Amino acid sequence: MLNKTMSRNCVDFIDDAKITSIIENTREDAGRVRAIIAKSMEKKPLEVEETAALIAAESPELVEEIFNAARQLKKDVYGNRIVLFAPLYIGNFCVNDCKYCAFRRSLRSTVRKTLSPAETIQQVEALEDVGHKRLILVFGEHPDYTPEFMADTVRTVYTVKKGKGEIRRVNINAAPLDHAGFKTMKDSGIGTYQIFQETYNHAMYQECHPSQTHKGDYLWRLDGLSRAFESGCDDMGIGALFGLYDWRFEVLGLITHSLHLQNIYNVGPHTISFPRLRPAHGISLDQKNLVNDHDFKRLVAILRLAVPYTGLICTARETAEIRREVMQFGVSQIDAGTRLELGGYSEKDRKGQELKREQFQIGDVRSLDEVMGELIHEGYIPSFCTSCYRLGRTGEHFMEYAIPGFIQRFCTPNAMTTLCEYLEDYASDEVRKSGFELISKELEKMTDEKQKKMITERIAEIRIAGKRDLYF
Ligand code: SAM
Ligand code: SF4
């Protein structure tokens, strides 16, 4: 039985009228926008009102300045790494009735399935076979998907070792739990626990999530990650489903949520996701609030400037072209080789999606190797690094951006060694060749001779001695 005790400082921190009034009363002001950009460039998180000022900047020149600043901030703060992961849907039974989702309970024609432990192993093996190291497990909300079941699934995933493959980090996207449930999840060794608020607007939330369903409880969901933190899960992912309500409201909702976590727990969210609503089996939705590509790029750039320390995730819901563009503005994680149908990763010969088995239609259907090839071609270092969370560098201790030189000392070397593993074990000939060229170029760029030597030695250990999982 769910214990409906809220977090210690539980409060509904989303004031719809206030957010709406900030949006309506903020006018474009070039001088203010430039001052706010200057603050972001010092890596200081923005307040809600400052974020609203960036949103109000609509003239092409100012929008271009925001894009350029986001590009620059991304380079300064993050370097050229992109972290790769894959989603793994474990079960799509659901007691909720979210009006945008093909898994909603009233949709009888959806093909329902929960992977058995043996089927989960089969899927994980298929993912390891192509080189994945980081997964996010996705669950509907259902009495069968108890914290114990989800925790057992996490443990099962970590045991699967095929060839040189293994999964080193398992994240979760599932319903909000009670304190004990989050503790059970933490004890199973998860990385991030992701919960998307879907829409921060109360009225729209109620419209999308019938009140007699679990998910109909706005505050239980809003408070979810606070309970997670209090239960030891200090690695939290927030998100909004863009397209349900005014995108400007959702951006300010995300920033309010992020500031709330930061103020109460001294730890902001580790990641922010901004999925855009996609067509899905059995769904016909009001198109009125769909976000166009231009505004989508703006919102990614604005989020980058507003929360310099937070990872930004852009999933395969977006096309390859849009992902390419928003990666420049600071997206730090993407999924690749994505299959949403339950059991889909082992169905090697099937082309295209089978929407009755899936949550929504995706925009980027390329394989992991194709995505790796493109990233390398564009000068990014694709990374499968999992070092920080395994060394306990999470929550308050997560210093990736905060400590000067951290990225050069840890992130870039770990990206290079995990890329090297991928190139040795899984890459096509072409990707292998271009990947090793990229590694050589990155080594040439390094000015710290001691570090260069250390990384060169690690790469040799991987390539010649066959060692794996070496991290800084
Ligand atoms: N059942 C869990 C929950 O609701 O929190 C897991 C969420 S679901 C499997 C993952 C996310 O997919 C949802 O939080 C929602 O934001 C998103 N989603 C659902 N339907 C979608 C659609 N039609 N297009 C794009 N994203 C969608
Ligand atoms: Fe269920 Fe989640 Fe889909 Fe809502 S979004 S119907 S809770 S799987």
XYZ file of N, CA and C and ligand atoms in Angstrom, residues 89 91-105 112 138-141 173-175 198 208-209 215 221 241 359, ligand 2:
101
model
N 11.767 -0.276 -22.278
C 10.414 -0.373 -21.712
C 10.228 -1.751 -21.118
N 7.382 -2.544 -18.952
C 5.970 -2.942 -18.888
C 5.071 -1.781 -19.258
N 4.024 -2.064 -20.051
C 3.153 -0.949 -20.464
C 1.709 -1.104 -19.972
N 1.512 -1.947 -18.945
C 0.193 -1.916 -18.293
C 0.135 -0.619 -17.501
N -1.037 -0.013 -17.468
C -1.107 1.259 -16.758
C -2.509 1.510 -16.223
N -2.562 1.999 -14.993
C -3.864 2.304 -14.382
C -4.282 3.747 -14.644
N -3.407 4.516 -15.234
C -3.736 5.921 -15.487
C -4.355 6.095 -16.866
N -4.819 7.297 -17.119
C -5.536 7.515 -18.376
C -5.093 8.828 -19.037
N -3.785 9.030 -19.041
C -3.233 10.282 -19.572
C -3.633 10.433 -21.031
N -4.169 11.571 -21.359
C -4.854 11.616 -22.642
C -3.927 11.628 -23.853
N -2.629 11.826 -23.630
C -1.654 11.894 -24.728
C -0.914 10.568 -24.949
N -1.192 9.545 -24.132
C -0.310 8.368 -24.093
C -1.006 7.109 -24.595
N -0.315 6.377 -25.444
C -0.892 5.154 -26.017
C -1.021 4.028 -24.992
N -0.415 4.212 -23.813
C -0.511 3.177 -22.770
C -1.690 3.421 -21.832
N -2.453 4.483 -22.072
C -3.499 4.821 -21.105
C -4.524 3.686 -21.028
N -5.087 3.537 -19.844
C -5.834 2.312 -19.547
C -7.071 2.148 -20.423
N -0.495 -5.042 -24.738
C 0.114 -4.883 -23.403
C 1.090 -6.007 -23.122
N 11.777 2.002 -18.315
C 10.522 2.753 -18.318
C 9.365 1.820 -17.953
N 8.509 2.317 -17.080
C 7.371 1.524 -16.594
C 6.091 2.347 -16.686
N 4.972 1.686 -17.005
C 3.665 2.289 -16.771
C 3.423 2.291 -15.266
N 2.277 2.777 -14.836
C 1.967 2.713 -13.395
C 0.914 1.631 -13.196
N 12.500 5.776 -15.346
C 11.385 6.702 -15.564
C 10.128 5.948 -15.190
N 9.530 6.345 -14.090
C 8.342 5.633 -13.608
C 7.538 6.574 -12.724
N 6.465 6.038 -12.213
C 5.566 6.852 -11.394
C 6.267 7.310 -10.111
N 4.814 16.629 -16.732
C 3.979 16.680 -17.964
C 3.562 18.111 -18.251
N -5.742 16.683 -18.584
C -5.019 15.551 -19.205
C -5.023 14.297 -18.337
N -5.196 14.479 -17.023
C -5.059 13.339 -16.099
C -6.306 13.255 -15.236
N -2.533 9.348 -11.226
C -1.757 10.479 -11.758
C -2.534 11.785 -11.682
N 2.588 14.158 -7.484
C 3.600 14.055 -8.532
C 4.654 15.167 -8.383
N 6.203 17.777 -20.670
C 5.820 17.304 -22.005
C 5.331 18.525 -22.779
N 4.639 3.584 -27.146
C 4.031 4.727 -26.485
C 3.766 5.889 -27.447
Fe 0.508 5.474 -17.912
Fe 2.701 7.012 -17.868
Fe 1.290 6.637 -20.129
Fe 0.260 8.077 -18.205
S 2.157 8.567 -19.339
S -0.832 6.475 -19.356
S 1.039 7.055 -16.422
S 2.435 5.114 -19.011
